[in-house]
GROMACS .gro file of N, CA and C in nm:
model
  447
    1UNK      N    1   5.104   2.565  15.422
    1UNK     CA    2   5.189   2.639  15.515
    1UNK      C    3   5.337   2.619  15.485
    2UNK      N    4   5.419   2.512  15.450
    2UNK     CA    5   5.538   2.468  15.445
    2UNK      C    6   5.527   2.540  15.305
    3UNK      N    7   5.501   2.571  15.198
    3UNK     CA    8   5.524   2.629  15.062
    3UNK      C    9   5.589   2.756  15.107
    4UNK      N   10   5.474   2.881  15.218
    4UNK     CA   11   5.474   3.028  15.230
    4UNK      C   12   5.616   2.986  15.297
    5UNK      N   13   5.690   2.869  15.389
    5UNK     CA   14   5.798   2.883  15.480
    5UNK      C   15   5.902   2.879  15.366
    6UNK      N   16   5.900   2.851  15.232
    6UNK     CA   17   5.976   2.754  15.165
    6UNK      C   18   5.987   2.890  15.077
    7UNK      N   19   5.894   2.985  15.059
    7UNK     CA   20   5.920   3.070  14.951
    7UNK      C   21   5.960   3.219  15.041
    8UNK      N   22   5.897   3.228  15.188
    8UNK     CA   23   5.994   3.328  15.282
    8UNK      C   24   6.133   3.323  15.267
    9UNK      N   25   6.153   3.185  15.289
    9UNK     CA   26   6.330   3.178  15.299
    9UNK      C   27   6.413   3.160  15.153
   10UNK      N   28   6.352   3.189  15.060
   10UNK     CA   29   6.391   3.186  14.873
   10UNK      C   30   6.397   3.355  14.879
   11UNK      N   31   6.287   3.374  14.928
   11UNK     CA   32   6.306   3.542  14.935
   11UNK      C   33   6.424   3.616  15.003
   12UNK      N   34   6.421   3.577  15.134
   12UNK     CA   35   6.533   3.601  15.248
   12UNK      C   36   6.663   3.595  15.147
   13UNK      N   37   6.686   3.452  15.108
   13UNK     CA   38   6.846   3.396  15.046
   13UNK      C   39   6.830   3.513  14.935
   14UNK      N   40   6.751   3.514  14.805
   14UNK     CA   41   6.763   3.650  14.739
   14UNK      C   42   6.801   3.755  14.767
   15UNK      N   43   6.725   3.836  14.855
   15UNK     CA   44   6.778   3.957  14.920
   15UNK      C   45   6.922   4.001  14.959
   16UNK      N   46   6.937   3.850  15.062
   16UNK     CA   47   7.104   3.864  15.085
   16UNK      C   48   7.197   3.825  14.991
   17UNK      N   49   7.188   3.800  14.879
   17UNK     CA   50   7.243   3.810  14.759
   17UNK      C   51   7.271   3.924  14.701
   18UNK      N   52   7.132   3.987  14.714
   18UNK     CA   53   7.135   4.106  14.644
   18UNK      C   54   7.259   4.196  14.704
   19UNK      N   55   7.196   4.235  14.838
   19UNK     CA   56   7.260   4.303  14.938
   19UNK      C   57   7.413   4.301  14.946
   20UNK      N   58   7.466   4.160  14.992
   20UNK     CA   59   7.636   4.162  14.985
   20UNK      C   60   7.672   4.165  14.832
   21UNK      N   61   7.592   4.134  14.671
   21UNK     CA   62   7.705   4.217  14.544
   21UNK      C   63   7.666   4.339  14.568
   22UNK      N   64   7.642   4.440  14.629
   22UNK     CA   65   7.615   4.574  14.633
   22UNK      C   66   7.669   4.610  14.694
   23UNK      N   67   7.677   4.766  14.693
   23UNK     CA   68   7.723   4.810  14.790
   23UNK      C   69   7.849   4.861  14.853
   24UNK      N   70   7.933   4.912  14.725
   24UNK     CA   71   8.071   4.897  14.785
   24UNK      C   72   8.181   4.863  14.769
   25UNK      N   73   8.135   4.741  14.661
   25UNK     CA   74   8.246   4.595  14.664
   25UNK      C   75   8.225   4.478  14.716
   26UNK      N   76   8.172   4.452  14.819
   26UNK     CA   77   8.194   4.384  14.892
   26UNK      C   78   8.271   4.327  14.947
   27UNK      N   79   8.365   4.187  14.930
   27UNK     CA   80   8.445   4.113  14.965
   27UNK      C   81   8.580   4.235  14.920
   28UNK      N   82   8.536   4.249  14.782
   28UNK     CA   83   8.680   4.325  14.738
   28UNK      C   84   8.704   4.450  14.817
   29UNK      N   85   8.647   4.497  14.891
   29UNK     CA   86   8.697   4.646  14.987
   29UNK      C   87   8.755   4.551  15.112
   30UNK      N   88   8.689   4.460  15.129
   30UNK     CA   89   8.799   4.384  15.269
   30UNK      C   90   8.926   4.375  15.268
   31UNK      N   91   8.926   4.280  15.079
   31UNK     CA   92   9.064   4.226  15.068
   31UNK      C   93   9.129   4.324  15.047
   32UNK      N   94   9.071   4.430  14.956
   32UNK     CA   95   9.214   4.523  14.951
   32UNK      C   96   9.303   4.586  15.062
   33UNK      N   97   9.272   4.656  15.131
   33UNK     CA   98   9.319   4.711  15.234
   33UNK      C   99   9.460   4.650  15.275
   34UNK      N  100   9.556   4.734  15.314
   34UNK     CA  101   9.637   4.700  15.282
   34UNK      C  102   9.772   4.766  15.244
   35UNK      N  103   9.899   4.789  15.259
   35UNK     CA  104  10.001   4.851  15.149
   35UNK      C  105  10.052   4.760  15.087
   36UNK      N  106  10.101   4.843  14.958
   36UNK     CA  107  10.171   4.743  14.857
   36UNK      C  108  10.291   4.825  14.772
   37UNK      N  109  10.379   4.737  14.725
   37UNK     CA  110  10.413   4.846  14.613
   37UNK      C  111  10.423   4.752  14.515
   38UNK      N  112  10.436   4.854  14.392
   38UNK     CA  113  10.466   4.841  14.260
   38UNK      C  114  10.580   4.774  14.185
   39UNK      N  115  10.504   4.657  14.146
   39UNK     CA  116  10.636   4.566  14.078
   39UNK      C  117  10.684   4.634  13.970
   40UNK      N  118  10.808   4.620  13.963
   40UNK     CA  119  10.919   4.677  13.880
   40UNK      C  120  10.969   4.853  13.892
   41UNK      N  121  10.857   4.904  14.033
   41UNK     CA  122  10.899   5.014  14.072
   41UNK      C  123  10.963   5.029  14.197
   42UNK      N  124  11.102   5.003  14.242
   42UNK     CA  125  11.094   5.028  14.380
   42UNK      C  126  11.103   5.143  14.487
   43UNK      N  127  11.053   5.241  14.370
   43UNK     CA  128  11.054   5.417  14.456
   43UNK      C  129  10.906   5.419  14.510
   44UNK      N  130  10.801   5.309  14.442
   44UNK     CA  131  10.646   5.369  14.505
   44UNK      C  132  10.562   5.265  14.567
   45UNK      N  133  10.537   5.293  14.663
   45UNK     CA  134  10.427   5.221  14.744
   45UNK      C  135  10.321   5.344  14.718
   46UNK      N  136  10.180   5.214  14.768
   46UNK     CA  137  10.018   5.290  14.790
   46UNK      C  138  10.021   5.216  14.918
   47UNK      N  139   9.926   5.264  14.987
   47UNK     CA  140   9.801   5.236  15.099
   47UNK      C  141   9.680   5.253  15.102
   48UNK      N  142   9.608   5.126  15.119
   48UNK     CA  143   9.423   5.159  15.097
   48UNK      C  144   9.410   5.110  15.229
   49UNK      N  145   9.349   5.244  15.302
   49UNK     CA  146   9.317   5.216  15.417
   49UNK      C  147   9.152   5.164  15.456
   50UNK      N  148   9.109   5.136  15.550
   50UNK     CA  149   8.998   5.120  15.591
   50UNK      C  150   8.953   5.235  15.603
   51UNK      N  151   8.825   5.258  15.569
   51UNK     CA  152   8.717   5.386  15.569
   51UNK      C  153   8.726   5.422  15.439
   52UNK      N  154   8.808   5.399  15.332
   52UNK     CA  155   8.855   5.466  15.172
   52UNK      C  156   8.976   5.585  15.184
   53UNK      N  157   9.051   5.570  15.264
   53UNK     CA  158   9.120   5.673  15.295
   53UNK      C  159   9.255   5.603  15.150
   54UNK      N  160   9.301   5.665  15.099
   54UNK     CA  161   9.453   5.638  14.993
   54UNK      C  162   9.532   5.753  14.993
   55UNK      N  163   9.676   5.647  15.002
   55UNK     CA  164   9.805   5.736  15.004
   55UNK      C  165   9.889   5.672  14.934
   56UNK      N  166   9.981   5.755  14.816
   56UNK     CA  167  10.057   5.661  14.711
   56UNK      C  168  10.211   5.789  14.763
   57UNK      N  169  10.326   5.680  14.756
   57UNK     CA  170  10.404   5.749  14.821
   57UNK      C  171  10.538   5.725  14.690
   58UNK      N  172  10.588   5.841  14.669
   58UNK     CA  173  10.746   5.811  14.581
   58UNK      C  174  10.859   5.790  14.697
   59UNK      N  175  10.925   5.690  14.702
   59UNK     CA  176  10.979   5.662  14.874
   59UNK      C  177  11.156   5.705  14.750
   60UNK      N  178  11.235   5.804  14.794
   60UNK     CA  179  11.320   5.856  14.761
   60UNK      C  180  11.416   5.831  14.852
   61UNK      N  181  11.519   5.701  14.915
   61UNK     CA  182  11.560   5.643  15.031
   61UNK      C  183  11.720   5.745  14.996
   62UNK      N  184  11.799   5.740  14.868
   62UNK     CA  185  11.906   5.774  14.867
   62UNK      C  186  11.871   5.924  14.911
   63UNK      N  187  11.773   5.995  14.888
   63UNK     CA  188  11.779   6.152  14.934
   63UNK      C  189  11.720   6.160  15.088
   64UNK      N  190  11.658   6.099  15.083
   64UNK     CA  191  11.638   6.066  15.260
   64UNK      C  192  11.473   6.103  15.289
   65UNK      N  193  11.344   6.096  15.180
   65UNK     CA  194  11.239   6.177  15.208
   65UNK      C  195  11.162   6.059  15.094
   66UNK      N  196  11.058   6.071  15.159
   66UNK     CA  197  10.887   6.033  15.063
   66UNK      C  198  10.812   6.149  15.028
   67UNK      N  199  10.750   6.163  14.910
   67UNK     CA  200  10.658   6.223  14.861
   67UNK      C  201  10.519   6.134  14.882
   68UNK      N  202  10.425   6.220  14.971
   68UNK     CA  203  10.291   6.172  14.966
   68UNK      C  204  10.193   6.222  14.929
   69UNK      N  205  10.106   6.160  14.874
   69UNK     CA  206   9.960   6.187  14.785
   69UNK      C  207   9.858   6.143  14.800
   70UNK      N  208   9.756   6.213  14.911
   70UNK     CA  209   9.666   6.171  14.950
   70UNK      C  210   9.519   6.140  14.876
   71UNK      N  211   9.437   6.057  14.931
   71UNK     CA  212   9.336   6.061  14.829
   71UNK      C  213   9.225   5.979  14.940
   72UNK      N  214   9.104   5.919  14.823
   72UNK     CA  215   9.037   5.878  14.865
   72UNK      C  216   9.015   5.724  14.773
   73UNK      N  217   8.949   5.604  14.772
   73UNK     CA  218   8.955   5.487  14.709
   73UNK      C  219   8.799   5.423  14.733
   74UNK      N  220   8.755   5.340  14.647
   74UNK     CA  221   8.630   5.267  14.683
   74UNK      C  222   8.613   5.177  14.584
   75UNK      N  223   8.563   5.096  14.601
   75UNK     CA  224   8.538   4.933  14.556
   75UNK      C  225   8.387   4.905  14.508
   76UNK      N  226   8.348   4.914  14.355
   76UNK     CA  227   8.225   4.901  14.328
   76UNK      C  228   8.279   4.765  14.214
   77UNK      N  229   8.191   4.637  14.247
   77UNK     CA  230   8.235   4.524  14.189
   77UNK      C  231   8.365   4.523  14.165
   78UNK      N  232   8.389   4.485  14.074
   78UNK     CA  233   8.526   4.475  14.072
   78UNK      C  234   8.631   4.558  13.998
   79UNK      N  235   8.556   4.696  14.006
   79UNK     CA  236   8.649   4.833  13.987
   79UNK      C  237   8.658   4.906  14.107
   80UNK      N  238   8.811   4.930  14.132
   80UNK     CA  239   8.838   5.016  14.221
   80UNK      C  240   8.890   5.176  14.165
   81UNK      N  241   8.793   5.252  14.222
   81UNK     CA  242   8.803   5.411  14.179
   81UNK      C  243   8.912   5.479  14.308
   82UNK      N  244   9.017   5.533  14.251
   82UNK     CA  245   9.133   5.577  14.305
   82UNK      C  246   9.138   5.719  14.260
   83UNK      N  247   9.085   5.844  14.401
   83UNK     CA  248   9.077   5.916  14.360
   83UNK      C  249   9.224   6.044  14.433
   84UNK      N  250   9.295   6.143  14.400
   84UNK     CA  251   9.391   6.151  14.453
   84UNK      C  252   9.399   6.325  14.427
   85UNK      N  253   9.460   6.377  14.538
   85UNK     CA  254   9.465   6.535  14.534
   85UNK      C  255   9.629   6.589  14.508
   86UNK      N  256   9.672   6.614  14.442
   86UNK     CA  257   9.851   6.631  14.431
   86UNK      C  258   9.802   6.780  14.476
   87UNK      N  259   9.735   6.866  14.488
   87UNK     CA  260   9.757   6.975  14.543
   87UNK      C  261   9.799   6.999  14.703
   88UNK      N  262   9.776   6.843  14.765
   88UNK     CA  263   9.800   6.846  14.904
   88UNK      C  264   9.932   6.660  14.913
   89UNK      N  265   9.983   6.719  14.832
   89UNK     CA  266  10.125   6.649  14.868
   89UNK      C  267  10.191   6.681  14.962
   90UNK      N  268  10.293   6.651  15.028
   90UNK     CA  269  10.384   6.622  15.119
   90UNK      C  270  10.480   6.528  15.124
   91UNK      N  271  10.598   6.592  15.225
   91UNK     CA  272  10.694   6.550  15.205
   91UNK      C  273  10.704   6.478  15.338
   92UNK      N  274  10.756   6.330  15.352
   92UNK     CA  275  10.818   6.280  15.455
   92UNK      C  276  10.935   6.229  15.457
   93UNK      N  277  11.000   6.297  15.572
   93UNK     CA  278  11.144   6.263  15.583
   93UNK      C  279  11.176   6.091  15.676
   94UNK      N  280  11.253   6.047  15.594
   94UNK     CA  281  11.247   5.892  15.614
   94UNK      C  282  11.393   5.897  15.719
   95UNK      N  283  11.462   5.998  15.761
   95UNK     CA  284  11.622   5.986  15.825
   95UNK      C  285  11.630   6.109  15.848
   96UNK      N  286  11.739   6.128  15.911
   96UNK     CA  287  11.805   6.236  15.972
   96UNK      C  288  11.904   6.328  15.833
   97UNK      N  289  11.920   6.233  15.767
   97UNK     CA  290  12.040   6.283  15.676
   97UNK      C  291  11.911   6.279  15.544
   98UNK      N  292  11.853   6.419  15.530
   98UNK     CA  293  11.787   6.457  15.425
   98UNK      C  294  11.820   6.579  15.325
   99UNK      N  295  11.802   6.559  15.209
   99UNK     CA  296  11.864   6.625  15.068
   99UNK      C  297  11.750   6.741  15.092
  100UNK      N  298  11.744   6.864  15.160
  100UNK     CA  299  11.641   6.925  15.136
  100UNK      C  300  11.621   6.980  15.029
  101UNK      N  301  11.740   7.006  14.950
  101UNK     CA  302  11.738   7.070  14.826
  101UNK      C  303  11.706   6.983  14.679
  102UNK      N  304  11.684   6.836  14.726
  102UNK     CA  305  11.636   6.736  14.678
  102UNK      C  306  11.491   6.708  14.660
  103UNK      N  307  11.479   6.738  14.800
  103UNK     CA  308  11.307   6.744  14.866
  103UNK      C  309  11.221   6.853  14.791
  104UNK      N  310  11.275   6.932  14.804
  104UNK     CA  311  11.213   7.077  14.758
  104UNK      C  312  11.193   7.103  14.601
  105UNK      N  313  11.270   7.033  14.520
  105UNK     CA  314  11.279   7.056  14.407
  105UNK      C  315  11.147   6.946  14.377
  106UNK      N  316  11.114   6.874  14.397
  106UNK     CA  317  10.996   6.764  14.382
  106UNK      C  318  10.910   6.774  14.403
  107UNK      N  319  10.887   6.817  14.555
  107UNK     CA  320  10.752   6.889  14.596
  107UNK      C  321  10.730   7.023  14.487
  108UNK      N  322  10.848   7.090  14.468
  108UNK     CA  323  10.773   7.209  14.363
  108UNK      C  324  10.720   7.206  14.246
  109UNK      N  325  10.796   7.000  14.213
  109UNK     CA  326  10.736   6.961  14.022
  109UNK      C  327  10.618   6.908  14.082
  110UNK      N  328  10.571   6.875  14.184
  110UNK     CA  329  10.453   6.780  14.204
  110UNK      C  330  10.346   6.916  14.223
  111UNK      N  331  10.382   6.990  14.255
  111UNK     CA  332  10.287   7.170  14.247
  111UNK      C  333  10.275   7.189  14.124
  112UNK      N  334  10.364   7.217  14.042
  112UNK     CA  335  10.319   7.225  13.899
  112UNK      C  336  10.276   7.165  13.866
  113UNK      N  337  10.243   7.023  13.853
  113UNK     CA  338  10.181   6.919  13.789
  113UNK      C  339  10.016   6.926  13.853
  114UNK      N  340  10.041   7.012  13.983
  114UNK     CA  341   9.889   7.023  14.022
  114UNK      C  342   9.785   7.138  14.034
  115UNK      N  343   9.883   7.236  13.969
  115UNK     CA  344   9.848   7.360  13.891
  115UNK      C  345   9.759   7.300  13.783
  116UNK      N  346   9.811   7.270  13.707
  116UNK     CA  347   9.750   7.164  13.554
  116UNK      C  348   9.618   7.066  13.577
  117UNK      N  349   9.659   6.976  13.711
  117UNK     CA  350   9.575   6.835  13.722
  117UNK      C  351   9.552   6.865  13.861
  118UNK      N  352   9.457   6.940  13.938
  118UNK     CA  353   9.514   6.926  14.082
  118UNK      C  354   9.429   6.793  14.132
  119UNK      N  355   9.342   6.730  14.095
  119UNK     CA  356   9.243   6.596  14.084
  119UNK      C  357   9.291   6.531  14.048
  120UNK      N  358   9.358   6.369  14.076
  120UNK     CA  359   9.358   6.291  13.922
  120UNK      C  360   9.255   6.143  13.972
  121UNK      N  361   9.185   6.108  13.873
  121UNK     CA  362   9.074   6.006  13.928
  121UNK      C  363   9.101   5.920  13.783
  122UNK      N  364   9.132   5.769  13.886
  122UNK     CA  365   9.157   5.682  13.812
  122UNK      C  366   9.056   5.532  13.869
  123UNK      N  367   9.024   5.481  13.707
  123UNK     CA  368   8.929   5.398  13.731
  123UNK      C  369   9.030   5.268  13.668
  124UNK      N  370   9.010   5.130  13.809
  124UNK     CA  371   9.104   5.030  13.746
  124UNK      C  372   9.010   4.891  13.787
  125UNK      N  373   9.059   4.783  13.644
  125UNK     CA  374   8.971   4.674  13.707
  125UNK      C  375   9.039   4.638  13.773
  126UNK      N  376   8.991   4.499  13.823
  126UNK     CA  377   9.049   4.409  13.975
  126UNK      C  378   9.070   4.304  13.848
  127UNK      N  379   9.197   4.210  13.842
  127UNK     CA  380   9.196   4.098  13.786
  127UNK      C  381   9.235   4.038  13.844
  128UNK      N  382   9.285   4.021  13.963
  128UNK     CA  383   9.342   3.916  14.039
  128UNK      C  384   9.355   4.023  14.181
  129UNK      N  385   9.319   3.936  14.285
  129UNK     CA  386   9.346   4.029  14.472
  129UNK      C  387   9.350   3.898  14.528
  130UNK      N  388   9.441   3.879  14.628
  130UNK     CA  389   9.429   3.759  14.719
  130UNK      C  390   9.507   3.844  14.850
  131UNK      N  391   9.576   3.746  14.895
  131UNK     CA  392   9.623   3.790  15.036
  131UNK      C  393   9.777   3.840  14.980
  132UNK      N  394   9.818   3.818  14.877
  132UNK     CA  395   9.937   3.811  14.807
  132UNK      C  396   9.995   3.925  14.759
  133UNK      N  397   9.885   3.984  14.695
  133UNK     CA  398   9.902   4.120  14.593
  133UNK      C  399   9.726   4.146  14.514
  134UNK      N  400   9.775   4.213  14.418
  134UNK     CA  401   9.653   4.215  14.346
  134UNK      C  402   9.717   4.269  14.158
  135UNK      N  403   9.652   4.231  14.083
  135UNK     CA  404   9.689   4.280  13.989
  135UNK      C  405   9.534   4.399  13.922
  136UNK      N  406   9.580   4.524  13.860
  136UNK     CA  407   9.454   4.609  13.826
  136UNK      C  408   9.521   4.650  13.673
  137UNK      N  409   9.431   4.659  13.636
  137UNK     CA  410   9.419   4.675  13.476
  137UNK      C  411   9.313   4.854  13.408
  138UNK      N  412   9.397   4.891  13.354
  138UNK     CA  413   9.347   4.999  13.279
  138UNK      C  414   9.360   5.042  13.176
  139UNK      N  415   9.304   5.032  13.039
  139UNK     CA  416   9.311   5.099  12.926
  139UNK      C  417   9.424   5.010  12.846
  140UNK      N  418   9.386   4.856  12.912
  140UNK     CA  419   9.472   4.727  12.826
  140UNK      C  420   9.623   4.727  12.931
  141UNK      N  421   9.626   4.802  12.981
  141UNK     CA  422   9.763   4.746  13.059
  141UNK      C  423   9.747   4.730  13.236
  142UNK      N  424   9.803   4.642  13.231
  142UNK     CA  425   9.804   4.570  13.357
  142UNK      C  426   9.935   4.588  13.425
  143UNK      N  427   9.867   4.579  13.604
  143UNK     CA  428   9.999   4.655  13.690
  143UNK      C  429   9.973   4.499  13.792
  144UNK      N  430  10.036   4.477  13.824
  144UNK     CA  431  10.076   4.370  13.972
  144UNK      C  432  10.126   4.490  14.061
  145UNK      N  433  10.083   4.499  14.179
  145UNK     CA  434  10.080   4.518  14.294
  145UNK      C  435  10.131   4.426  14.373
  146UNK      N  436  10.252   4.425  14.473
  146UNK     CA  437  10.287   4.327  14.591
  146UNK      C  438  10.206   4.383  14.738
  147UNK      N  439  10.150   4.309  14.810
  147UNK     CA  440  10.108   4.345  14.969
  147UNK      C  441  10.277   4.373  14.981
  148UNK      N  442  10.276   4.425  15.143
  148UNK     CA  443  10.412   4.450  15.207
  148UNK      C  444  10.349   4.457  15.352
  149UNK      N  445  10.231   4.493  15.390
  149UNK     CA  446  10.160   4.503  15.516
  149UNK      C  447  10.023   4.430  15.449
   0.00000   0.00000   0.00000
């Protein structure tokens, strides 16, 4: 009797092994979540929201407006697939004192560019995520990410 109790609960611990690396990501869809921006860029932040919701923003402070780019994100081991629509960009005005003729000219290159690409789906590893930042890697080059929220 103590063997069948001894090999139930070998089974059980398996399973839930199985179960949390699957699925998602696991741990890594927790940690990410989050905004950050881009070291050595200080025009762009992202946001990975909870549910897979993503928004990568060109934050344009001297003209007074953000460009946003919505998307979607998900966490399978330790690649995160970042998927993004430039056909539904937008503009947010960060102040009162905005360059519309600034604004407008950007939103109309980010239209053309989505004439061409209106999808863009990018696959990146995870090499480092903590509470800190994260660093992701693609096609040999590597980006550091800072949290900010």
């Amino acid at each position: 009797m103590k063997k069948e109790n001894v090999f139930s609960v070998l089974v059980g611990l398996l399973l839930c092994a199985l179960v949390s690396s699957c699925g998602g990501g696991g741990d890594n869809s927790s940690k990410i979540v989050g905004k950050y921006s881009m070291d050595g860029r200080d025009d762009y932040e992202c946001e990975f929201s909870a549910g897979g919701k993503y928004t990568s923003s060109v934050v344009d402070e001297s003209h007074g407006y953000a460009i946003d780019t919505p998307g979607e994100w998900e966490v399978k081991g330790d690649v995160v697939y970042i998927k993004t629509r430039l056909t539904d960009v937008t503009a947010r005005d960060l102040s009162g004192d905005v360059d519309e003729e600034a604004k407008e000219s950007m939103l109309n290159s980010m239209k053309e560019v989505a004439g061409e690409m209106p999808v863009q789906e990018r696959e990146l590893n995870i090499v480092k995520l903590d509470g800190s930042g994260m660093t992701l890697e693609a096609n040999g080059l590597e980006q550091v990410y800072t949290r900010i929220e």
